[in-house]
PDB file of C-alpha atoms in Angstrom:
ATOM      1  CA  MET A1156       3.130  -2.721 -40.349  1.00 42.00           C
ATOM      2  CA  LEU A1157       5.082  -3.233 -37.147  1.00 44.00           C
ATOM      3  CA  VAL A1158       8.161  -1.566 -38.592  1.00 44.00           C
ATOM      4  CA  SER A1159       6.159   1.449 -39.771  1.00 47.00           C
ATOM      5  CA  GLY A1160       4.627   1.753 -36.308  1.00 50.00           C
ATOM      6  CA  ARG A1161       8.074   1.800 -34.735  1.00 51.00           C
ATOM      7  CA  LYS A1162       9.275   4.438 -37.171  1.00 51.00           C
ATOM      8  CA  GLY A1163       6.192   6.552 -36.463  1.00 52.00           C
ATOM      9  CA  LEU A1164       6.858   6.500 -32.732  1.00 51.00           C
ATOM     10  CA  LEU A1165      10.505   7.301 -33.334  1.00 51.00           C
ATOM     11  CA  VAL A1166       9.657  10.249 -35.560  1.00 50.00           C
ATOM     12  CA  LEU A1167       7.172  11.534 -32.970  1.00 52.00           C
ATOM     13  CA  CYS A1168       9.728  11.391 -30.169  1.00 54.00           C
ATOM     14  CA  THR A1169      12.394  13.011 -32.350  1.00 54.00           C
ATOM     15  CA  CYS A1170      10.075  15.868 -33.348  1.00 51.00           C
ATOM     16  CA  PHE A1171       9.158  16.488 -29.726  1.00 49.00           C
ATOM     17  CA  VAL A1172      12.799  16.644 -28.645  1.00 49.00           C
ATOM     18  CA  ILE A1173      13.742  18.965 -31.529  1.00 48.00           C
ATOM     19  CA  LEU A1174      10.812  21.295 -30.863  1.00 46.00           C
ATOM     20  CA  SER A1175      11.675  21.373 -27.160  1.00 47.00           C
ATOM     21  CA  LEU A1176      15.245  22.377 -27.901  1.00 45.00           C
ATOM     22  CA  LEU A1177      14.227  24.957 -30.505  1.00 42.00           C
ATOM     23  CA  THR A1178      12.243  26.817 -27.883  1.00 43.00           C
ATOM     24  CA  VAL A1179      15.469  27.833 -26.153  1.00 41.00           C
ATOM     25  CA  PRO A1180      15.817  31.651 -26.423  1.00 41.00           C
ATOM     26  CA  SER A1181      18.889  32.784 -28.349  1.00 38.00           C
ATOM     27  CA  ASP A1182      19.531  36.038 -26.450  1.00 40.00           C
ATOM     28  CA  GLY A1183      19.746  34.345 -23.047  1.00 40.00           C
ATOM     29  CA  SER A1184      17.442  36.974 -21.498  1.00 37.00           C
ATOM     30  CA  SER A1185      15.175  34.400 -19.911  1.00 41.00           C
ATOM     31  CA  ASN A1186      17.888  32.698 -17.846  1.00 45.00           C
ATOM     32  CA  SER A1187      16.151  33.621 -14.623  1.00 44.00           C
ATOM     33  CA  MET A1188      18.736  31.895 -12.445  1.00 45.00           C
ATOM     34  CA  GLU A1189      21.923  33.054 -14.146  1.00 44.00           C
ATOM     35  CA  ASP A1190      22.417  36.256 -12.145  1.00 41.00           C
ATOM     36  CA  LEU A1191      21.539  34.407  -8.969  1.00 40.00           C
ATOM     37  CA  ASN A1192      24.087  31.702  -9.657  1.00 46.00           C
ATOM     38  CA  GLN A1193      26.785  34.257 -10.435  1.00 44.00           C
ATOM     39  CA  SER A1194      25.926  36.175  -7.282  1.00 41.00           C
ATOM     40  CA  HIS A1195      26.196  33.001  -5.262  1.00 46.00           C
ATOM     41  CA  ASN A1196      29.601  32.200  -6.785  1.00 47.00           C
ATOM     42  CA  LYS A1197      30.973  35.666  -6.017  1.00 44.00           C
ATOM     43  CA  THR A1198      29.579  36.255  -2.546  1.00 45.00           C
ATOM     44  CA  GLY A1199      29.226  32.714  -1.228  1.00 52.00           C
ATOM     45  CA  HIS A1200      25.751  33.491   0.090  1.00 57.00           C
ATOM     46  CA  PRO A1201      22.793  31.148  -0.503  1.00 61.00           C
ATOM     47  CA  LEU A1202      20.615  31.730  -3.509  1.00 60.00           C
ATOM     48  CA  GLN A1203      17.480  33.801  -3.012  1.00 68.00           C
ATOM     49  CA  LEU A1204      15.078  32.262  -5.495  1.00 71.00           C
ATOM     50  CA  THR A1205      12.138  34.187  -6.879  1.00 78.00           C
ATOM     51  CA  PRO A1206       8.785  32.343  -6.797  1.00 80.00           C
ATOM     52  CA  LYS A1207       8.990  31.840 -10.562  1.00 82.00           C
ATOM     53  CA  ALA A1208      12.556  30.482 -10.441  1.00 79.00           C
ATOM     54  CA  ALA A1209      11.663  28.202  -7.527  1.00 80.00           C
ATOM     55  CA  PHE A1210       8.693  26.806  -9.437  1.00 85.00           C
ATOM     56  CA  GLN A1211      10.801  26.189 -12.549  1.00 83.00           C
ATOM     57  CA  LEU A1212      13.461  24.445 -10.505  1.00 84.00           C
ATOM     58  CA  LYS A1213      10.901  22.220  -8.783  1.00 85.00           C
ATOM     59  CA  LEU A1214       9.299  21.400 -12.135  1.00 88.00           C
ATOM     60  CA  HIS A1215      12.705  20.451 -13.551  1.00 89.00           C
ATOM     61  CA  ALA A1216      13.293  18.166 -10.559  1.00 88.00           C
ATOM     62  CA  LEU A1217       9.832  16.616 -10.876  1.00 90.00           C
ATOM     63  CA  PHE A1218      10.297  15.849 -14.583  1.00 91.00           C
ATOM     64  CA  HIS A1219      13.632  14.111 -14.046  1.00 91.00           C
ATOM     65  CA  TRP A1220      12.561  12.312 -10.891  1.00 91.00           C
ATOM     66  CA  SER A1221       9.507  10.970 -12.706  1.00 92.00           C
ATOM     67  CA  SER A1222      11.615   9.976 -15.704  1.00 92.00           C
ATOM     68  CA  PHE A1223      14.834   8.495 -14.295  1.00 91.00           C
ATOM     69  CA  GLY A1224      13.627   7.741 -10.803  1.00 89.00           C
ATOM     70  CA  PHE A1225      10.278   6.100 -11.587  1.00 92.00           C
ATOM     71  CA  LEU A1226       9.227   5.416 -15.195  1.00 92.00           C
ATOM     72  CA  MET A1227      12.538   3.983 -16.378  1.00 92.00           C
ATOM     73  CA  PRO A1228      12.834   1.517 -13.469  1.00 91.00           C
ATOM     74  CA  VAL A1229       9.187   0.555 -13.914  1.00 93.00           C
ATOM     75  CA  GLY A1230       9.831  -0.125 -17.591  1.00 90.00           C
ATOM     76  CA  ILE A1231      12.680  -2.451 -16.658  1.00 89.00           C
ATOM     77  CA  LEU A1232      10.436  -4.241 -14.173  1.00 91.00           C
ATOM     78  CA  LEU A1233       7.770  -4.739 -16.844  1.00 90.00           C
ATOM     79  CA  VAL A1234      10.248  -6.400 -19.182  1.00 87.00           C
ATOM     80  CA  ARG A1235      11.455  -8.621 -16.364  1.00 87.00           C
ATOM     81  CA  MET A1236       7.877  -9.629 -15.583  1.00 87.00           C
ATOM     82  CA  SER A1237       7.166 -10.418 -19.219  1.00 85.00           C
ATOM     83  CA  SER A1238      10.148 -12.766 -19.375  1.00 81.00           C
ATOM     84  CA  LYS A1239       8.650 -14.786 -16.524  1.00 79.00           C
ATOM     85  CA  SER A1240       5.104 -14.879 -17.883  1.00 80.00           C
ATOM     86  CA  LYS A1241       3.818 -17.910 -19.791  1.00 79.00           C
ATOM     87  CA  SER A1242       0.783 -16.159 -21.300  1.00 84.00           C
ATOM     88  CA  ARG A1243       1.393 -14.672 -24.740  1.00 86.00           C
ATOM     89  CA  ARG A1244      -1.322 -12.076 -24.148  1.00 89.00           C
ATOM     90  CA  CYS A1245       0.246 -11.065 -20.853  1.00 89.00           C
ATOM     91  CA  VAL A1246       3.661 -10.800 -22.463  1.00 89.00           C
ATOM     92  CA  ARG A1247       2.271  -8.552 -25.189  1.00 90.00           C
ATOM     93  CA  VAL A1248       0.492  -6.297 -22.692  1.00 91.00           C
ATOM     94  CA  LEU A1249       3.594  -5.987 -20.534  1.00 91.00           C
ATOM     95  CA  PHE A1250       5.738  -5.244 -23.572  1.00 89.00           C
ATOM     96  CA  TYR A1251       3.514  -2.404 -24.747  1.00 91.00           C
ATOM     97  CA  CYS A1252       3.341  -1.041 -21.198  1.00 93.00           C
ATOM     98  CA  HIS A1253       7.150  -1.093 -21.222  1.00 91.00           C
ATOM     99  CA  VAL A1254       7.250   0.860 -24.477  1.00 89.00           C
ATOM    100  CA  ILE A1255       4.719   3.424 -23.246  1.00 93.00           C
ATOM    101  CA  SER A1256       6.517   3.936 -19.936  1.00 92.00           C
ATOM    102  CA  GLN A1257       9.883   4.400 -21.659  1.00 90.00           C
ATOM    103  CA  ILE A1258       8.500   6.830 -24.219  1.00 90.00           C
ATOM    104  CA  ALA A1259       6.878   8.833 -21.416  1.00 92.00           C
ATOM    105  CA  ALA A1260      10.215   8.789 -19.551  1.00 91.00           C
ATOM    106  CA  VAL A1261      12.065  10.132 -22.601  1.00 90.00           C
ATOM    107  CA  LEU A1262       9.483  12.893 -23.142  1.00 91.00           C
ATOM    108  CA  LEU A1263       9.605  13.955 -19.489  1.00 92.00           C
ATOM    109  CA  ALA A1264      13.387  13.987 -19.503  1.00 90.00           C
ATOM    110  CA  ALA A1265      13.375  16.024 -22.715  1.00 88.00           C
ATOM    111  CA  SER A1266      10.964  18.506 -21.112  1.00 89.00           C
ATOM    112  CA  GLY A1267      13.220  18.781 -18.070  1.00 88.00           C
ATOM    113  CA  ALA A1268      16.269  19.347 -20.263  1.00 85.00           C
ATOM    114  CA  ALA A1269      14.475  21.994 -22.331  1.00 85.00           C
ATOM    115  CA  LEU A1270      13.348  23.738 -19.133  1.00 85.00           C
ATOM    116  CA  SER A1271      16.945  23.752 -17.898  1.00 82.00           C
ATOM    117  CA  LEU A1272      18.277  25.219 -21.158  1.00 80.00           C
ATOM    118  CA  MET A1273      15.567  27.879 -21.238  1.00 81.00           C
ATOM    119  CA  HIS A1274      15.695  29.166 -17.688  1.00 76.00           C
ATOM    120  CA  PHE A1275      18.830  28.003 -15.865  1.00 76.00           C
ATOM    121  CA  GLU A1276      22.496  28.809 -16.038  1.00 72.00           C
ATOM    122  CA  ASN A1277      24.238  26.061 -18.051  1.00 69.00           C
ATOM    123  CA  SER A1278      27.991  26.467 -17.704  1.00 71.00           C
ATOM    124  CA  PHE A1279      28.350  22.710 -17.083  1.00 73.00           C
ATOM    125  CA  SER A1280      30.738  23.517 -14.268  1.00 73.00           C
ATOM    126  CA  ASN A1281      29.343  20.905 -11.884  1.00 76.00           C
ATOM    127  CA  THR A1282      28.892  17.159 -11.906  1.00 81.00           C
ATOM    128  CA  HIS A1283      25.096  17.295 -12.049  1.00 84.00           C
ATOM    129  CA  GLN A1284      25.034  19.239 -15.325  1.00 82.00           C
ATOM    130  CA  ARG A1285      27.768  17.195 -16.990  1.00 84.00           C
ATOM    131  CA  VAL A1286      26.219  13.872 -16.090  1.00 87.00           C
ATOM    132  CA  GLY A1287      22.807  15.220 -17.151  1.00 86.00           C
ATOM    133  CA  LEU A1288      24.138  16.095 -20.600  1.00 84.00           C
ATOM    134  CA  ALA A1289      25.649  12.632 -21.069  1.00 86.00           C
ATOM    135  CA  LEU A1290      22.454  11.022 -19.831  1.00 88.00           C
ATOM    136  CA  TYR A1291      20.389  12.978 -22.310  1.00 85.00           C
ATOM    137  CA  VAL A1292      22.526  11.761 -25.224  1.00 85.00           C
ATOM    138  CA  PHE A1293      22.407   8.077 -24.232  1.00 88.00           C
ATOM    139  CA  MET A1294      18.735   8.313 -23.278  1.00 86.00           C
ATOM    140  CA  CYS A1295      17.886   9.458 -26.821  1.00 83.00           C
ATOM    141  CA  LEU A1296      19.974   6.603 -28.246  1.00 86.00           C
ATOM    142  CA  GLN A1297      18.148   3.922 -26.240  1.00 83.00           C
ATOM    143  CA  PRO A1298      14.694   4.210 -27.903  1.00 81.00           C
ATOM    144  CA  ILE A1299      16.347   4.152 -31.340  1.00 85.00           C
ATOM    145  CA  ILE A1300      17.963   0.833 -30.444  1.00 86.00           C
ATOM    146  CA  GLY A1301      14.667  -0.425 -29.064  1.00 81.00           C
ATOM    147  CA  PHE A1302      12.553   0.491 -32.096  1.00 81.00           C
ATOM    148  CA  PHE A1303      14.911  -1.200 -34.563  1.00 83.00           C
ATOM    149  CA  ARG A1304      15.254  -4.482 -32.680  1.00 83.00           C
ATOM    150  CA  PRO A1305      15.925  -7.599 -34.827  1.00 85.00           C
ATOM    151  CA  GLU A1306      13.306 -10.305 -35.092  1.00 83.00           C
ATOM    152  CA  ARG A1307      13.570 -13.327 -32.817  1.00 79.00           C
ATOM    153  CA  GLY A1308      15.843 -15.946 -34.273  1.00 80.00           C
ATOM    154  CA  ALA A1309      18.120 -13.454 -36.013  1.00 83.00           C
ATOM    155  CA  LYS A1310      21.850 -13.898 -35.394  1.00 84.00           C
ATOM    156  CA  VAL A1311      22.290 -10.354 -34.080  1.00 87.00           C
ATOM    157  CA  ARG A1312      19.331 -10.620 -31.683  1.00 87.00           C
ATOM    158  CA  SER A1313      21.525 -11.723 -28.745  1.00 88.00           C
ATOM    159  CA  LEU A1314      23.977  -8.868 -29.294  1.00 90.00           C
ATOM    160  CA  TRP A1315      21.112  -6.377 -29.645  1.00 89.00           C
ATOM    161  CA  PHE A1316      19.505  -7.633 -26.429  1.00 87.00           C
ATOM    162  CA  PHE A1317      22.753  -7.307 -24.488  1.00 90.00           C
ATOM    163  CA  VAL A1318      23.428  -3.761 -25.728  1.00 90.00           C
ATOM    164  CA  HIS A1319      19.811  -2.648 -25.131  1.00 89.00           C
ATOM    165  CA  TRP A1320      19.745  -4.208 -21.645  1.00 88.00           C
ATOM    166  CA  LEU A1321      23.166  -2.865 -20.605  1.00 90.00           C
ATOM    167  CA  LEU A1322      22.467   0.660 -21.862  1.00 91.00           C
ATOM    168  CA  GLY A1323      19.024   0.721 -20.235  1.00 89.00           C
ATOM    169  CA  ILE A1324      20.355  -0.392 -16.849  1.00 90.00           C
ATOM    170  CA  ALA A1325      23.277   2.080 -17.076  1.00 91.00           C
ATOM    171  CA  VAL A1326      21.039   5.064 -17.992  1.00 91.00           C
ATOM    172  CA  CYS A1327      18.521   4.202 -15.293  1.00 90.00           C
ATOM    173  CA  ALA A1328      21.134   3.737 -12.541  1.00 91.00           C
ATOM    174  CA  THR A1329      23.114   6.844 -13.544  1.00 91.00           C
ATOM    175  CA  GLY A1330      19.899   8.852 -13.803  1.00 91.00           C
ATOM    176  CA  ILE A1331      18.873   7.920 -10.277  1.00 92.00           C
ATOM    177  CA  ALA A1332      22.336   8.844  -9.025  1.00 91.00           C
ATOM    178  CA  ASN A1333      22.062  12.191 -10.815  1.00 91.00           C
ATOM    179  CA  VAL A1334      18.749  12.903  -9.089  1.00 92.00           C
ATOM    180  CA  TYR A1335      20.579  12.507  -5.788  1.00 92.00           C
ATOM    181  CA  THR A1336      23.310  14.810  -7.088  1.00 90.00           C
ATOM    182  CA  GLY A1337      20.709  17.380  -8.104  1.00 88.00           C
ATOM    183  CA  LEU A1338      19.159  17.333  -4.646  1.00 89.00           C
ATOM    184  CA  ARG A1339      22.557  17.815  -3.065  1.00 88.00           C
ATOM    185  CA  THR A1340      23.373  20.693  -5.438  1.00 82.00           C
ATOM    186  CA  TYR A1341      20.053  22.353  -4.612  1.00 83.00           C
ATOM    187  CA  HIS A1342      20.857  22.067  -0.899  1.00 85.00           C
ATOM    188  CA  GLU A1343      24.358  23.484  -1.365  1.00 81.00           C
ATOM    189  CA  ARG A1344      23.129  26.508  -3.298  1.00 78.00           C
ATOM    190  CA  THR A1345      20.030  27.313  -1.238  1.00 79.00           C
ATOM    191  CA  THR A1346      20.875  25.740   2.163  1.00 82.00           C
ATOM    192  CA  LYS A1347      17.336  24.329   2.168  1.00 85.00           C
ATOM    193  CA  SER A1348      16.881  20.844   3.615  1.00 87.00           C
ATOM    194  CA  VAL A1349      16.272  18.031   1.130  1.00 88.00           C
ATOM    195  CA  SER A1350      16.406  15.172   3.632  1.00 90.00           C
ATOM    196  CA  VAL A1351      12.705  14.398   3.180  1.00 92.00           C
ATOM    197  CA  TRP A1352      12.997  14.176  -0.614  1.00 91.00           C
ATOM    198  CA  THR A1353      16.210  12.177  -0.373  1.00 92.00           C
ATOM    199  CA  GLY A1354      14.504   9.745   2.014  1.00 93.00           C
ATOM    200  CA  LEU A1355      11.468   9.365  -0.240  1.00 93.00           C
ATOM    201  CA  LEU A1356      13.680   8.691  -3.258  1.00 92.00           C
ATOM    202  CA  THR A1357      15.687   6.128  -1.289  1.00 94.00           C
ATOM    203  CA  VAL A1358      12.519   4.308  -0.172  1.00 94.00           C
ATOM    204  CA  GLU A1359      11.155   4.249  -3.715  1.00 92.00           C
ATOM    205  CA  VAL A1360      14.383   3.011  -5.270  1.00 92.00           C
ATOM    206  CA  SER A1361      14.819   0.369  -2.544  1.00 93.00           C
ATOM    207  CA  PHE A1362      11.294  -0.927  -3.140  1.00 93.00           C
ATOM    208  CA  LEU A1363      11.817  -1.115  -6.918  1.00 90.00           C
ATOM    209  CA  ALA A1364      15.150  -2.889  -6.473  1.00 89.00           C
ATOM    210  CA  PHE A1365      13.574  -5.380  -4.035  1.00 91.00           C
ATOM    211  CA  PHE A1366      10.717  -6.035  -6.475  1.00 89.00           C
ATOM    212  CA  TYR A1367      13.215  -6.517  -9.317  1.00 86.00           C
ATOM    213  CA  LEU A1368      15.038  -9.206  -7.330  1.00 86.00           C
ATOM    214  CA  LEU A1369      11.789 -10.763  -6.134  1.00 86.00           C
ATOM    215  CA  ILE A1370      10.544 -11.343  -9.681  1.00 83.00           C
ATOM    216  CA  ASP A1371      13.379 -13.792 -10.350  1.00 76.00           C
ATOM    217  CA  ARG A1372      12.723 -15.816  -7.202  1.00 75.00           C
ATOM    218  CA  TRP A1373       8.932 -15.621  -6.955  1.00 72.00           C
ATOM    219  CA  SER A1374       8.123 -18.764  -8.923  1.00 67.00           C
ATOM    220  CA  TYR A1375      10.824 -20.663  -7.072  1.00 68.00           C
ATOM    221  CA  MET A1376       9.417 -19.541  -3.714  1.00 72.00           C
ATOM    222  CA  ILE A1377       5.930 -20.669  -4.682  1.00 70.00           C
ATOM    223  CA  LYS A1378       7.188 -24.089  -5.734  1.00 69.00           C
ATOM    224  CA  GLN A1379       8.768 -24.613  -2.319  1.00 70.00           C
ATOM    225  CA  GLY A1380       5.345 -25.130  -0.776  1.00 65.00           C
ATOM    226  CA  HIS A1381       4.158 -27.552  -3.452  1.00 64.00           C
ATOM    227  CA  LEU A1382       6.444 -30.562  -3.620  1.00 55.00           C
ATOM    228  CA  PRO A1383       5.544 -32.746  -6.639  1.00 58.00           C
ATOM    229  CA  VAL A1384       3.804 -36.015  -5.740  1.00 51.00           C
ATOM    230  CA  GLU A1385       6.259 -37.961  -7.893  1.00 53.00           C
ATOM    231  CA  GLN A1386       9.067 -36.978  -5.566  1.00 51.00           C
ATOM    232  CA  LEU A1387       7.195 -38.393  -2.561  1.00 47.00           C
ATOM    233  CA  ARG A1388       6.950 -41.891  -4.012  1.00 52.00           C
ATOM    234  CA  PRO A1389       9.840 -44.400  -4.017  1.00 52.00           C
ATOM    235  CA  ASN A1390      11.247 -45.133  -7.409  1.00 53.00           C
ATOM    236  CA  ASP A1391      13.423 -48.188  -7.794  1.00 50.00           C
ATOM    237  CA  ASN A1392      15.060 -46.944 -10.960  1.00 51.00           C
ATOM    238  CA  HIS A1393      15.411 -43.239 -10.300  1.00 49.00           C
ATOM    239  CA  ARG A1394      15.152 -41.962  -6.757  1.00 50.00           C
ATOM    240  CA  THR A1395      14.221 -38.324  -7.223  1.00 51.00           C
ATOM    241  CA  TYR A1396      12.846 -37.586  -3.765  1.00 49.00           C
ATOM    242  CA  PRO A1397      14.995 -35.568  -1.339  1.00 53.00           C
ATOM    243  CA  THR A1398      17.644 -37.187   0.860  1.00 55.00           C
ATOM    244  CA  THR A1399      15.840 -36.400   4.128  1.00 54.00           C
ATOM    245  CA  LEU A1400      12.612 -37.910   2.851  1.00 51.00           C
ATOM    246  CA  ARG A1401      14.484 -41.001   1.613  1.00 54.00           C
ATOM    247  CA  LYS A1402      15.814 -41.622   5.113  1.00 53.00           C
ATOM    248  CA  GLU A1403      12.332 -41.283   6.587  1.00 53.00           C
ATOM    249  CA  LEU A1404      10.919 -43.760   4.074  1.00 52.00           C
ATOM    250  CA  ALA A1405      13.730 -46.231   4.861  1.00 57.00           C
ATOM    251  CA  MET A1406      12.896 -46.038   8.576  1.00 58.00           C
ATOM    252  CA  VAL A1407       9.215 -46.719   7.849  1.00 51.00           C
ATOM    253  CA  GLN A1408      10.050 -49.711   5.685  1.00 56.00           C
ATOM    254  CA  GLU A1409      12.205 -51.216   8.458  1.00 54.00           C
TER     255      GLU A1409
END
């Protein structure tokens, strides 16, 4: 039952991606930014975006920001939280939240890619477009690896976990970097300021990174304020209390 559910989700995601890509017009007549990009390359003047082209560009940025800059990092945080939880119910809830967030991230990224292919110039002559294409390929590979994970206890489980973890971190980090590259490319072609959006993205990423590191140390921090009673009592056989406390107890005994 679980395997069939995974395959169903995989088929659903695959169909959505294929349908998104099939909507790309074959005659290229709807590339609303192609002439503007060519004009910019020839004259060196900033792009003059039409309201429709500006909206499409902002929608493309929103899709990829939401995917690579928010949902993918949140999915990683959810898995990290589940590894620290002792409740089986909590682990299950966090796991399914991870799956949902990652599927939503893939669908949003696919929508952004389809929007780019339908309406933008795609000569892949800049870093943002090249990295975006590579990201799209590896992003589609990641859910396939996730859906066909081995059962716990299997010999290949450790290898699968390493590959899935490494690829997820790499796609997420590269995707965030590409959002920054996209903002810079937008500024270079339109001369419009993106400092506010760059600052907001930096604050969001910094908070998520801080929370990611905090998860590992949270339980340890809590334990610092609750020293076990056993460590406060002298033990003739095994002295487990701290060195400083041992000195204080020795002074009291004298």
